[in-house]
Short mmCIF file of C-alpha atoms and ligand atoms in Angstrom, two decimals:
data_model
loop_
_atom_site.label_atom_id
_atom_site.label_comp_id
_atom_site.label_asym_id
_atom_site.label_seq_id
_atom_site.Cartn_x
_atom_site.Cartn_y
_atom_site.Cartn_z
CA MET A 1 -0.03 -0.17 0.10
CA ASP A 2 1.83 2.91 -1.30
CA ASN A 3 0.00 5.57 0.81
CA VAL A 4 0.83 3.92 3.98
CA ASP A 5 4.12 3.07 3.03
CA ASN A 6 4.78 6.55 2.33
CA LEU A 7 3.22 7.96 5.46
CA SER A 8 6.52 8.82 7.42
CA ASN A 9 7.98 10.28 4.41
CA LEU A 10 5.17 12.71 3.98
CA SER A 11 5.52 14.80 6.96
CA ASN A 12 7.38 16.29 9.74
CA LEU A 13 4.45 15.81 12.13
CA LYS A 14 5.37 13.48 14.91
CA ASN A 15 1.78 12.83 15.69
CA LEU A 16 1.58 10.32 12.82
CA ASP A 17 2.98 7.88 15.33
CA ASN A 18 0.19 5.70 16.44
CA THR A 19 -0.44 6.78 20.20
CA ILE A 20 -1.93 10.35 20.38
CA GLU A 21 -1.69 12.42 23.55
CA ASN A 22 -3.72 15.26 24.82
CA PHE A 23 -2.52 18.85 23.80
CA ILE A 24 -2.58 21.05 26.81
CA ASP A 25 -0.97 24.24 27.63
CA GLY A 26 0.96 23.96 24.56
CA GLN A 27 2.30 20.38 25.05
CA TYR A 28 1.65 17.02 24.39
CA GLN A 29 0.88 15.01 27.36
CA ALA A 30 -0.69 11.48 28.53
CA PRO A 31 -3.69 11.44 29.96
CA LEU A 32 -3.37 11.81 34.04
CA ASN A 33 -4.92 8.39 34.65
CA ASN A 34 -2.80 6.86 32.00
CA ASN A 35 -5.60 5.27 30.41
CA TYR A 36 -6.08 4.54 26.88
CA LEU A 37 -8.66 3.51 24.13
CA ASP A 38 -8.19 1.43 21.11
CA ASN A 39 -8.32 3.42 17.61
CA ILE A 40 -9.51 1.06 15.08
CA GLU A 41 -8.88 1.50 11.34
CA PRO A 42 -12.26 0.89 9.71
CA ALA A 43 -11.01 -0.38 6.07
CA THR A 44 -8.99 -3.37 8.10
CA GLY A 45 -11.16 -3.43 11.16
CA LEU A 46 -7.82 -3.76 13.18
CA VAL A 47 -6.51 -1.79 16.15
CA TYR A 48 -3.85 0.65 14.87
CA GLY A 49 -3.42 3.00 17.52
CA LYS A 50 -4.11 4.18 21.27
CA ILE A 51 -6.21 7.70 22.45
CA PRO A 52 -6.40 9.00 25.62
CA ASN A 53 -9.40 7.81 27.59
CA SER A 54 -9.22 11.45 29.46
CA ASP A 55 -11.58 12.33 32.24
CA GLN A 56 -12.47 15.32 34.41
CA ASP A 57 -8.54 15.79 36.01
CA ASP A 58 -7.48 16.59 32.32
CA VAL A 59 -10.29 19.03 31.85
CA GLU A 60 -9.35 20.55 35.16
CA GLN A 61 -5.80 20.97 33.65
CA ALA A 62 -6.92 22.45 30.36
CA VAL A 63 -9.19 24.88 32.05
CA LYS A 64 -6.39 26.28 34.13
CA ALA A 65 -3.96 26.39 31.04
CA ALA A 66 -6.78 28.44 29.27
CA GLU A 67 -7.48 30.62 32.23
CA GLN A 68 -3.92 31.79 32.01
CA ALA A 69 -3.69 32.32 28.46
CA LEU A 70 -7.12 34.23 28.13
CA PRO A 71 -6.18 37.69 29.30
CA ALA A 72 -3.16 37.99 26.92
CA TRP A 73 -5.32 36.32 23.95
CA ARG A 74 -8.48 38.36 24.40
CA SER A 75 -6.74 41.66 24.38
CA LEU A 76 -4.39 40.69 21.66
CA ASP A 77 -4.35 43.26 18.83
CA LEU A 78 -6.56 41.95 16.27
CA GLU A 79 -4.30 41.89 13.28
CA GLN A 80 -1.99 39.63 15.42
CA ARG A 81 -4.64 37.22 16.34
CA ALA A 82 -5.62 37.10 12.40
CA ASP A 83 -2.21 36.41 11.97
CA TYR A 84 -2.18 33.28 14.10
CA LEU A 85 -5.12 31.85 12.43
CA MET A 86 -3.71 32.68 8.92
CA ALA A 87 -0.77 30.78 9.99
CA ILE A 88 -2.30 27.60 11.05
CA ALA A 89 -4.39 27.53 7.59
CA GLN A 90 -1.32 27.91 5.65
CA GLU A 91 0.39 25.06 7.81
CA ILE A 92 -2.66 23.03 7.31
CA GLU A 93 -2.20 23.55 3.33
CA HIS A 94 1.49 22.93 3.72
CA GLN A 95 0.47 19.59 5.51
CA LEU A 96 -2.37 18.51 3.03
CA GLU A 97 -0.84 14.94 2.17
CA PRO A 98 -0.31 13.60 5.58
CA LEU A 99 -3.49 15.13 7.09
CA ALA A 100 -5.54 13.72 4.05
CA LEU A 101 -3.72 10.27 4.57
CA ALA A 102 -4.48 10.32 8.41
CA GLU A 103 -8.00 11.38 7.77
CA ALA A 104 -8.57 8.35 5.21
CA GLN A 105 -7.08 5.81 7.79
CA ASP A 106 -8.71 7.16 10.75
CA ASN A 107 -12.38 7.68 9.20
CA GLY A 108 -12.35 5.14 6.30
CA LYS A 109 -13.16 7.91 3.76
CA PRO A 110 -11.59 8.00 0.28
CA ILE A 111 -8.35 10.00 0.28
CA SER A 112 -9.35 11.74 -2.45
CA LEU A 113 -12.14 13.24 -0.78
CA ALA A 114 -10.00 14.07 2.20
CA LYS A 115 -7.68 15.72 -0.13
CA MET A 116 -10.20 17.80 -2.12
CA VAL A 117 -12.82 18.30 0.46
CA ASP A 118 -12.06 17.83 4.13
CA ILE A 119 -8.36 19.11 4.57
CA PRO A 120 -8.65 22.31 2.10
CA ARG A 121 -11.93 23.11 3.89
CA ALA A 122 -10.29 22.95 7.31
CA ALA A 123 -7.51 25.57 6.08
CA SER A 124 -10.38 27.55 4.61
CA ASN A 125 -12.20 27.68 8.05
CA PHE A 126 -9.20 29.28 9.69
CA LYS A 127 -8.61 31.58 6.59
CA PHE A 128 -12.32 32.79 6.64
CA PHE A 129 -12.24 33.63 10.45
CA ALA A 130 -8.74 35.08 10.26
CA HIS A 131 -10.66 37.86 7.94
CA ALA A 132 -13.58 37.74 10.39
CA CYS A 133 -11.41 38.97 13.24
CA SER A 134 -11.18 42.22 11.48
CA GLN A 135 -14.43 42.64 9.79
CA PHE A 136 -16.59 41.91 12.72
CA ALA A 137 -18.55 45.02 13.72
CA SER A 138 -21.23 45.61 16.39
CA GLU A 139 -24.32 47.80 16.20
CA SER A 140 -25.02 51.42 17.58
CA HIS A 141 -28.59 53.09 18.00
CA ALA A 142 -29.01 56.57 18.32
CA MET A 143 -32.07 57.97 20.25
CA ASN A 144 -32.56 61.24 18.60
CA ASN A 145 -31.47 64.29 20.65
CA THR A 146 -31.49 61.96 23.85
CA ALA A 147 -28.75 59.40 23.94
CA ILE A 148 -26.80 56.78 22.00
CA ASN A 149 -26.46 52.94 22.45
CA TYR A 150 -23.46 51.17 21.32
CA THR A 151 -22.96 47.35 21.73
CA LEU A 152 -19.85 45.55 22.75
CA ARG A 153 -19.10 42.21 21.67
CA GLN A 154 -16.51 40.94 24.00
CA PRO A 155 -15.19 37.14 23.86
CA VAL A 156 -17.33 34.54 26.10
CA GLY A 157 -13.96 33.25 27.66
CA ILE A 158 -13.43 29.65 27.84
CA VAL A 159 -15.30 27.77 25.62
CA GLY A 160 -15.80 23.92 24.81
CA CYS A 161 -15.77 22.69 21.32
CA ILE A 162 -17.24 19.15 20.61
CA SER A 163 -17.19 17.56 17.12
CA PRO A 164 -18.35 14.27 15.78
CA TRP A 165 -16.18 11.83 13.35
CA ASN A 166 -18.07 12.23 9.95
CA LEU A 167 -15.84 15.22 8.64
CA PRO A 168 -13.13 15.28 11.48
CA LEU A 169 -10.82 18.09 10.81
CA TYR A 170 -13.37 19.84 8.76
CA LEU A 171 -15.96 20.10 11.70
CA PHE A 172 -13.60 20.56 14.32
CA THR A 173 -11.76 23.51 12.98
CA TRP A 174 -15.36 24.87 11.95
CA LYS A 175 -15.89 25.40 15.61
CA ILE A 176 -12.27 26.16 16.80
CA ALA A 177 -11.54 29.12 14.19
CA PRO A 178 -14.57 31.39 15.20
CA ALA A 179 -13.92 30.70 18.68
CA LEU A 180 -10.45 31.86 18.53
CA ALA A 181 -11.01 34.41 16.32
CA ALA A 182 -13.83 36.03 18.66
CA GLY A 183 -11.01 36.25 21.50
CA ASN A 184 -11.62 33.15 23.29
CA CYS A 185 -9.73 30.32 24.74
CA VAL A 186 -10.69 26.89 23.84
CA ILE A 187 -11.05 23.39 25.12
CA ALA A 188 -12.00 20.90 22.15
CA LYS A 189 -12.80 17.36 21.90
CA PRO A 190 -12.78 15.22 18.49
CA SER A 191 -14.74 12.04 18.34
CA GLU A 192 -12.97 9.43 20.01
CA ILE A 193 -13.52 7.35 16.61
CA THR A 194 -11.53 9.82 14.68
CA PRO A 195 -9.15 11.48 16.69
CA LYS A 196 -5.93 11.62 14.61
CA THR A 197 -6.20 14.85 12.65
CA ALA A 198 -7.05 16.84 15.61
CA ALA A 199 -4.33 15.57 17.45
CA MET A 200 -2.02 16.77 14.49
CA LEU A 201 -3.56 20.02 14.72
CA GLY A 202 -1.79 20.57 18.14
CA GLU A 203 1.54 20.39 16.52
CA ILE A 204 0.60 22.76 13.61
CA CYS A 205 -0.41 25.17 16.48
CA GLN A 206 3.09 24.66 18.05
CA LYS A 207 4.78 24.95 14.83
CA VAL A 208 3.14 28.34 14.29
CA GLY A 209 3.69 29.59 17.81
CA LEU A 210 0.11 29.83 18.97
CA PRO A 211 0.45 31.17 22.59
CA LYS A 212 0.34 28.44 24.90
CA GLY A 213 -2.91 27.20 26.51
CA VAL A 214 -5.24 29.29 23.97
CA LEU A 215 -6.04 25.88 22.42
CA ASN A 216 -6.40 22.82 24.22
CA ILE A 217 -7.35 19.32 22.49
CA LEU A 218 -8.59 16.49 24.77
CA HIS A 219 -9.37 13.08 23.46
CA GLY A 220 -11.71 10.12 25.02
CA ASN A 221 -15.26 9.24 25.48
CA GLY A 222 -18.19 11.71 25.17
CA ALA A 223 -19.71 10.36 28.35
CA THR A 224 -16.65 11.09 30.46
CA VAL A 225 -14.69 13.90 28.97
CA GLY A 226 -17.22 15.39 26.72
CA SER A 227 -19.77 15.59 29.54
CA ALA A 228 -16.94 17.00 32.08
CA ILE A 229 -16.04 19.69 29.46
CA CYS A 230 -19.99 20.54 28.83
CA ASN A 231 -20.36 20.66 32.81
CA HIS A 232 -17.16 22.51 33.91
CA PRO A 233 -18.47 25.84 35.55
CA LYS A 234 -15.63 27.88 34.14
CA ILE A 235 -16.55 26.96 30.43
CA LYS A 236 -19.04 29.43 29.37
CA ALA A 237 -20.12 28.12 26.12
CA ILE A 238 -20.45 24.97 24.32
CA SER A 239 -20.71 24.32 20.29
CA PHE A 240 -21.70 20.93 19.83
CA THR A 241 -22.12 18.87 16.83
CA GLY A 242 -23.41 15.44 16.73
CA GLY A 243 -26.21 13.24 17.32
CA THR A 244 -29.68 14.50 18.16
CA ALA A 245 -30.05 11.99 21.35
CA THR A 246 -26.63 13.34 22.33
CA GLY A 247 -27.57 17.00 21.90
CA ALA A 248 -30.76 16.61 23.99
CA GLU A 249 -28.72 15.08 26.77
CA ILE A 250 -26.34 17.86 26.79
CA ALA A 251 -29.17 20.46 26.51
CA THR A 252 -31.08 18.83 29.48
CA GLN A 253 -27.66 19.03 31.59
CA LEU A 254 -27.11 22.54 30.65
CA ALA A 255 -30.26 24.18 30.88
CA PRO A 256 -30.00 25.05 34.61
CA LYS A 257 -26.44 26.10 34.18
CA PHE A 258 -27.43 28.82 31.89
CA LYS A 259 -24.66 28.08 29.38
CA LYS A 260 -24.65 29.45 25.71
CA LEU A 261 -25.37 26.36 23.69
CA SER A 262 -25.15 25.82 20.19
CA LEU A 263 -26.44 22.49 18.53
CA GLU A 264 -25.73 21.04 15.22
CA LEU A 265 -27.66 17.74 14.80
CA GLY A 266 -28.97 14.95 12.81
CA GLY A 267 -30.89 15.24 9.52
CA LYS A 268 -33.03 13.32 7.45
CA ASN A 269 -32.91 15.27 4.19
CA PRO A 270 -35.38 15.56 1.56
CA ALA A 271 -34.27 15.77 -2.37
CA LEU A 272 -37.50 17.01 -4.26
CA ILE A 273 -36.55 16.16 -8.19
CA PHE A 274 -39.08 17.46 -10.68
CA ASP A 275 -40.01 16.51 -14.39
CA ASP A 276 -38.71 19.51 -15.65
CA CYS A 277 -34.81 19.29 -14.17
CA ASN A 278 -32.08 18.94 -16.06
CA ILE A 279 -32.06 15.23 -15.65
CA ASP A 280 -28.37 14.09 -16.30
CA LYS A 281 -27.04 16.56 -14.33
CA THR A 282 -29.57 15.87 -11.53
CA ILE A 283 -28.88 12.19 -11.64
CA ASN A 284 -25.03 12.93 -11.14
CA GLU A 285 -25.64 15.27 -8.40
CA VAL A 286 -28.23 13.56 -6.44
CA PHE A 287 -25.82 10.52 -6.62
CA ARG A 288 -23.18 12.56 -5.03
CA ALA A 289 -25.51 14.17 -2.38
CA SER A 290 -26.81 10.44 -1.36
CA PHE A 291 -23.50 8.65 -1.40
CA ALA A 292 -20.51 10.92 -0.81
CA ASN A 293 -18.62 9.91 2.20
CA GLN A 294 -20.44 6.77 2.30
CA GLY A 295 -23.67 8.76 3.01
CA GLN A 296 -21.95 10.01 6.28
CA ILE A 297 -22.59 13.92 5.87
CA CYS A 298 -25.30 15.16 7.65
CA LEU A 299 -26.41 17.07 4.88
CA CYS A 300 -26.74 13.99 2.49
CA ALA A 301 -29.88 13.55 0.65
CA SER A 302 -31.80 10.49 2.43
CA ARG A 303 -35.34 10.56 1.25
CA LEU A 304 -35.58 11.03 -2.76
CA TYR A 305 -38.85 12.20 -3.95
CA VAL A 306 -39.08 12.23 -7.77
CA GLN A 307 -42.07 13.56 -9.76
CA ARG A 308 -43.81 10.68 -11.57
CA GLY A 309 -42.95 11.63 -15.28
CA ILE A 310 -39.42 10.95 -14.66
CA TYR A 311 -39.55 8.33 -11.87
CA GLU A 312 -38.93 5.43 -13.78
CA LYS A 313 -35.96 6.95 -15.95
CA PHE A 314 -34.34 8.42 -12.93
CA LYS A 315 -34.67 5.49 -10.90
CA SER A 316 -32.97 3.15 -13.51
CA ALA A 317 -30.15 5.52 -13.85
CA LEU A 318 -29.68 5.82 -10.08
CA VAL A 319 -29.73 2.04 -9.62
CA GLU A 320 -27.31 1.53 -12.30
CA LYS A 321 -24.81 3.78 -11.03
CA ALA A 322 -25.03 2.49 -7.42
CA LYS A 323 -24.31 -1.06 -8.76
CA LYS A 324 -21.40 0.20 -10.50
CA LEU A 325 -19.99 1.99 -7.27
CA ILE A 326 -17.81 -0.47 -5.49
CA PRO A 327 -16.45 0.05 -2.03
CA ALA A 328 -12.64 -0.17 -1.87
CA ASP A 329 -9.78 0.63 0.19
CA PRO A 330 -9.80 4.42 1.00
CA LEU A 331 -6.03 4.77 0.98
CA LEU A 332 -6.20 3.77 -2.98
CA ASP A 333 -5.96 7.29 -5.12
CA ASP A 334 -8.89 6.22 -7.26
CA THR A 335 -11.47 4.79 -4.59
CA LYS A 336 -14.50 6.47 -4.64
CA MET A 337 -16.30 5.01 -1.79
CA GLY A 338 -14.51 3.70 1.45
CA ALA A 339 -15.28 2.08 4.79
CA ILE A 340 -18.32 2.82 7.10
CA VAL A 341 -16.69 4.30 10.32
CA SER A 342 -16.89 1.79 12.74
CA LYS A 343 -18.35 -1.98 13.22
CA ALA A 344 -21.10 -0.47 15.43
CA HIS A 345 -22.20 2.00 12.94
CA LEU A 346 -22.12 -0.63 10.13
CA ASP A 347 -24.35 -2.83 12.22
CA LYS A 348 -26.81 -0.02 12.82
CA VAL A 349 -26.98 0.70 9.17
CA LEU A 350 -27.66 -2.87 8.11
CA SER A 351 -30.26 -3.00 10.99
CA TYR A 352 -32.07 -0.23 9.07
CA ILE A 353 -31.97 -2.08 5.64
CA GLU A 354 -33.46 -5.18 7.63
CA ILE A 355 -36.09 -3.05 9.00
CA ALA A 356 -36.77 -1.50 5.77
CA LYS A 357 -37.44 -5.08 4.37
CA GLU A 358 -39.80 -5.90 7.39
CA GLU A 359 -41.74 -2.70 6.55
CA GLY A 360 -42.27 -3.74 2.80
CA GLY A 361 -39.35 -1.97 1.22
CA THR A 362 -37.86 -3.40 -1.78
CA ILE A 363 -33.99 -3.23 -1.99
CA LEU A 364 -33.20 -1.91 -5.81
CA ALA A 365 -29.58 -1.90 -5.22
CA GLY A 366 -27.31 -2.78 -2.56
CA GLY A 367 -28.05 -3.79 0.81
CA LYS A 368 -25.23 -5.99 1.70
CA GLN A 369 -21.75 -5.89 3.62
CA VAL A 370 -18.91 -6.21 1.19
CA LEU A 371 -15.47 -7.92 1.85
CA GLY A 372 -12.72 -5.96 0.73
CA GLU A 373 -9.72 -7.12 -0.66
CA GLY A 374 -6.22 -7.79 0.67
CA ARG A 375 -5.70 -5.67 3.87
CA CYS A 376 -9.09 -4.56 3.92
CA GLN A 377 -10.80 -8.38 4.17
CA ARG A 378 -12.03 -7.33 7.93
CA GLY A 379 -13.17 -3.75 7.08
CA TYR A 380 -16.64 -2.39 7.27
CA PHE A 381 -17.61 -1.67 3.48
CA LEU A 382 -21.37 -1.59 2.59
CA GLN A 383 -22.79 -1.24 -0.90
CA PRO A 384 -24.58 1.86 -1.73
CA THR A 385 -28.40 0.94 -1.15
CA ILE A 386 -31.55 2.11 -2.72
CA ILE A 387 -34.84 1.28 -1.11
CA GLU A 388 -38.33 1.35 -2.73
CA GLY A 389 -42.09 1.04 -1.82
CA LEU A 390 -41.78 2.12 1.95
CA SER A 391 -44.53 4.48 3.20
CA ASN A 392 -43.40 7.91 4.19
CA SER A 393 -44.00 7.06 7.78
CA ALA A 394 -41.68 4.08 7.78
CA THR A 395 -38.97 3.99 9.87
CA CYS A 396 -36.00 4.46 7.20
CA ASN A 397 -38.01 7.54 6.05
CA GLN A 398 -38.42 9.13 9.56
CA GLN A 399 -35.14 8.30 11.63
CA GLU A 400 -31.54 9.07 10.67
CA ILE A 401 -29.53 6.08 9.31
CA PHE A 402 -26.31 8.38 8.22
CA GLY A 403 -24.96 5.75 5.95
CA PRO A 404 -25.10 5.02 2.32
CA VAL A 405 -28.83 4.03 2.30
CA ILE A 406 -31.41 5.92 0.66
CA THR A 407 -35.13 5.69 -0.07
CA ILE A 408 -36.92 6.77 -3.27
CA GLN A 409 -40.49 7.39 -3.92
CA PRO A 410 -42.67 8.97 -6.44
CA PHE A 411 -45.15 12.26 -6.37
CA ASP A 412 -47.33 14.10 -8.72
CA THR A 413 -47.86 17.60 -7.71
CA ASP A 414 -45.83 20.33 -5.96
CA GLU A 415 -48.31 20.33 -2.65
CA GLN A 416 -47.60 16.41 -2.49
CA ALA A 417 -43.77 16.91 -2.57
CA LEU A 418 -43.98 19.72 0.01
CA ALA A 419 -46.03 17.60 2.05
CA LEU A 420 -43.67 14.55 1.96
CA ALA A 421 -40.51 16.69 2.59
CA ASN A 422 -42.08 18.36 5.41
CA GLU A 423 -43.41 15.07 7.19
CA SER A 424 -40.29 14.75 9.50
CA ASP A 425 -39.09 15.92 12.85
CA TYR A 426 -35.69 17.02 11.39
CA GLY A 427 -35.12 19.97 9.50
CA LEU A 428 -31.50 20.43 8.42
CA ALA A 429 -31.16 20.64 4.40
CA ALA A 430 -33.18 19.93 1.56
CA THR A 431 -32.53 20.18 -1.96
CA ILE A 432 -34.92 21.14 -5.19
CA TRP A 433 -34.12 20.30 -8.66
CA THR A 434 -36.19 22.10 -11.15
CA ASN A 435 -35.88 24.44 -14.00
CA ASN A 436 -39.13 26.32 -12.69
CA LEU A 437 -37.89 29.38 -10.78
CA SER A 438 -40.93 30.47 -9.47
CA ARG A 439 -41.69 26.80 -8.23
CA ALA A 440 -38.17 26.76 -6.79
CA HIS A 441 -38.70 30.02 -4.70
CA GLN A 442 -41.99 29.18 -3.51
CA LEU A 443 -40.84 25.68 -2.28
CA ALA A 444 -37.75 27.11 -0.64
CA GLU A 445 -40.07 29.57 1.41
CA GLN A 446 -42.25 26.67 2.49
CA ILE A 447 -39.95 23.78 3.42
CA ASN A 448 -39.03 23.32 7.13
CA THR A 449 -35.21 23.13 6.69
CA GLY A 450 -32.63 25.45 7.96
CA ILE A 451 -30.93 25.14 4.48
CA VAL A 452 -32.10 24.77 1.02
CA TRP A 453 -29.94 23.95 -2.16
CA ILE A 454 -31.71 24.55 -5.49
CA ASN A 455 -30.11 22.43 -8.45
CA CYS A 456 -26.90 21.96 -6.35
CA TRP A 457 -25.69 20.33 -3.24
CA LEU A 458 -23.03 21.20 -0.80
CA LEU A 459 -22.27 24.45 -2.53
CA ARG A 460 -20.94 26.59 0.64
CA ASP A 461 -20.30 30.12 1.25
CA LEU A 462 -18.88 30.42 4.46
CA ARG A 463 -20.82 33.84 5.17
CA THR A 464 -23.95 32.10 5.15
CA PRO A 465 -25.78 30.88 8.31
CA PHE A 466 -25.51 27.22 8.61
CA GLY A 467 -27.61 24.69 10.80
CA GLY A 468 -31.00 23.29 11.15
CA MET A 469 -34.38 23.55 12.92
CA ASN A 470 -36.43 21.16 15.07
CA HIS A 471 -34.53 17.88 15.84
CA SER A 472 -31.58 19.21 13.45
CA GLY A 473 -30.54 21.60 16.18
CA VAL A 474 -30.65 24.96 17.83
CA GLY A 475 -28.58 28.10 16.52
CA ARG A 476 -26.43 28.81 13.20
CA GLU A 477 -23.10 28.67 12.58
CA GLY A 478 -21.13 30.47 9.88
CA GLY A 479 -20.11 33.80 8.97
CA LEU A 480 -21.56 36.60 11.50
CA GLU A 481 -23.55 33.88 13.21
CA ALA A 482 -20.46 32.08 14.54
CA MET A 483 -18.88 35.46 15.85
CA ARG A 484 -21.98 36.46 17.50
CA PHE A 485 -22.23 33.05 19.30
CA PHE A 486 -18.83 33.16 20.44
CA THR A 487 -19.22 36.76 21.98
CA GLU A 488 -21.27 38.16 24.78
CA PRO A 489 -23.18 41.43 23.71
CA LYS A 490 -23.20 44.32 25.90
CA ASN A 491 -25.27 47.29 25.31
CA VAL A 492 -23.89 50.59 26.71
CA CYS A 493 -26.13 53.86 26.64
CA ILE A 494 -24.76 57.17 27.11
CA LYS A 495 -27.26 60.08 27.72
CA TYR A 496 -26.24 63.70 26.09
P1 NAD B 501 -22.14 11.80 18.86
O1 NAD B 501 -23.52 12.31 19.30
O2 NAD B 501 -22.28 10.24 19.10
O3 NAD B 501 -21.04 12.47 19.25
C1 NAD B 501 -20.53 13.63 18.83
C2 NAD B 501 -19.61 14.23 19.62
O4 NAD B 501 -20.05 14.25 20.97
C3 NAD B 501 -18.50 13.00 20.07
O5 NAD B 501 -17.25 13.75 20.30
C4 NAD B 501 -18.83 12.38 21.38
O6 NAD B 501 -17.92 11.69 22.01
C5 NAD B 501 -19.44 13.52 21.88
N1 NAD B 501 -20.31 12.88 23.08
C6 NAD B 501 -21.09 11.98 23.37
N2 NAD B 501 -21.84 12.00 24.20
C7 NAD B 501 -21.64 13.16 25.02
C8 NAD B 501 -22.10 13.82 26.17
N3 NAD B 501 -22.93 13.09 26.90
N4 NAD B 501 -21.37 15.02 26.34
C9 NAD B 501 -20.65 15.79 25.51
N5 NAD B 501 -20.13 14.95 24.63
C10 NAD B 501 -20.58 13.91 23.98
O7 NAD B 501 -22.34 11.74 17.22
P2 NAD B 501 -21.41 10.91 16.15
O8 NAD B 501 -21.97 9.66 16.13
O9 NAD B 501 -20.16 11.25 16.28
O10 NAD B 501 -22.05 11.76 15.09
C11 NAD B 501 -23.08 11.30 13.94
C12 NAD B 501 -23.93 12.67 14.38
O11 NAD B 501 -23.60 13.86 13.97
C13 NAD B 501 -24.85 12.32 13.06
O12 NAD B 501 -26.39 12.33 13.89
C14 NAD B 501 -25.07 13.54 12.36
O13 NAD B 501 -26.36 13.99 11.47
C15 NAD B 501 -24.52 14.60 13.20
N6 NAD B 501 -24.05 15.68 12.38
C16 NAD B 501 -24.64 16.78 12.45
C17 NAD B 501 -23.83 17.65 11.65
C18 NAD B 501 -24.57 19.29 11.59
O14 NAD B 501 -23.84 20.33 11.19
N7 NAD B 501 -25.68 19.50 11.68
C19 NAD B 501 -22.74 17.67 11.11
C20 NAD B 501 -22.05 16.30 11.23
C21 NAD B 501 -22.65 15.42 11.64
#
């Protein structure tokens, strides 16, 4: 395996070795309890590293480091703060190859995807918020001939950032960058399932000379170290991305503590495909929206509603493409579909396919685990799966599967399509595929999701509000929304 063999030549980052450590006060250190968890490579099913099983004591240390760093960081000249963020971005770009390789190995995603999307986006997150440092402004309200109000936006203080496994460095940095840009010190925790690139970020911070204690990175289980971060009295805001059930648990714990809380949670995203769409382009894009990253993107389309006039044609084309997409070793340069992130997750996704069959669904493509070749014989590979014939209230149309499994059903009118799309507890992202502009605008207005893409998917402008409604979360990330979340507004009123 060329990419694996090349691992040590690709980087001067030490954390490519397979026991990773916490990053506290600018230094790597073992968890205080000296306890470690196994890190499993999804493509091989084998343990390939160890990660700290941190707890409350490590959080305590990280908070102390952040407390010490905070006064200087929050009062740093904005241009200097921006320079640090820009330097981190540049170093991520410089380390594209090793970071992409680590991400592919740790998560099971195709290395080409990590190189094209995950790692460049992590760099963009830091670049974007480096600029935001100097562009962020606050309001002033004049009261005629009486007084003027101005609003200060001050850093919250020490904040916690907790992220999931599906886009590891991409989502980790999407929180950390604005938190730092706004002048906070950060205690961050990546998913215990994909900790590697987060660990490497510490070394990048060392390299660019980020002041000690400004960013602290802890590893371990959500229920222990994640929960300790959320509940620490000196951590004043939590930005969380993950499952809806976890979000509900955190919200329940934190409500009486009155912390700022941003929750980016699960989705069950509808794609509305109309007879008048550009069919060839739509087939390709909807296929990508369904199966990119093995369907493990919170924004992936998972419920396809296709207007009856093109239903059969669209369905056959999609099924044909799915049958040709063979999961393979994520470290091969030409792999388009990699491994499911863990055995537990694979079993969960497979269990939904069984439920679909029991509830009357027909498997049009896929549905089965695949054995990999060579080193991947014990990996967690699953065929891209398309299911037809389920009612809209069926389990697979209502619960998030978060894997390469989609359902497809026909509709006749715009009203039907809208009703089907909105019959969901979730409300993250929808896509609409049509050449009728007025229909597209009307539906976009009425659909209950935080994000709507028309004739595209995952086209991102980092200035726009990002997030969902209902069971998909509370609050928005991105652009000014993120800068507002990570600051505390204070109104000052001066009477003339
Ligand atoms: P998860 O909820 O199991 O874990 C997410 C993170 O929370 C991990 O770091 C985990 O260790 C931590 N955690 C778990 N329990 C915790 C607790 N009690 N207190 C504090 N932290 C805790 O989610 P996952 O399986 O890692 O990720 C998949 C989910 O994330 C899916 O539902 C997906 O839709 C969602 N997601 C949402 C978005 C979005 O922007 N809306 C983006 C990506 C993923």
